[in-house]
């Protein structure tokens, strides 16, 4: 999913629901619910892109 033009990874956990990298311990019924909750949880925080090669 894209939030303000940046990718927010969401993951499906079989039939138990969806989560995001922000709310990875919570399960949501849809990927949209997971993304909306992540945005609310961030509360305007500046998100720095993850670079695994750094």
C-alpha positions as MATLAB code, in Angstrom:
seq = 'XXXXXXXXXXXXXXXXXXXXXXXXXXXXXXXXXXXXXXXXXXXXXXXXXXXXXX';
ca = [
       0.000    0.000    0.000;
       1.151    3.553   -0.618;
       0.732    6.193    2.072;
       1.601    9.710    0.875;
       3.474    8.123   -2.017;
       5.591    5.862    0.221;
       5.236    2.128    0.534;
       3.760    0.676    3.711;
       4.180   -3.090    3.590;
       1.159   -5.094    4.722;
       1.275   -8.839    5.292;
      -1.436  -11.462    5.215;
      -1.367  -14.013    8.020;
      -3.359  -16.837    6.519;
      -6.956  -16.618    7.637;
      -6.098  -14.728   10.831;
      -5.962  -11.341    9.104;
      -3.546   -8.639    8.008;
      -0.870   -6.581    9.728;
       1.546   -3.819    8.789;
       5.157   -3.182    9.663;
       3.904   -0.547   12.109;
       1.278   -2.730   13.837;
       2.827   -6.165   13.389;
       1.361   -7.623   16.602;
      -2.227   -6.702   15.690;
      -4.454   -8.420   13.122;
      -6.973   -6.596   10.931;
      -9.738   -7.898    8.675;
      -8.443   -6.113    5.544;
      -5.186   -4.593    4.314;
      -6.909   -1.195    4.247;
      -7.747   -1.451    7.963;
      -4.113   -2.352    8.702;
      -2.872    0.656    6.723;
      -5.370    3.064    8.307;
      -4.387    1.958   11.806;
      -0.692    2.346   10.952;
      -1.259    5.928    9.801;
      -3.147    6.721   12.999;
      -0.374    5.100   15.070;
       2.346    7.157   13.381;
       0.646   10.439   14.432;
       2.597   12.521   11.923;
       6.002   10.974   12.657;
       8.669   11.351   10.005;
       9.212    7.913    8.484;
      12.718    7.100    7.334;
      12.922    4.542    4.509;
      14.568    1.274    5.536;
      17.785    0.491    3.678;
      18.936   -3.083    4.429;
      22.267   -2.455    2.649;
      23.302    0.411    4.968;
];
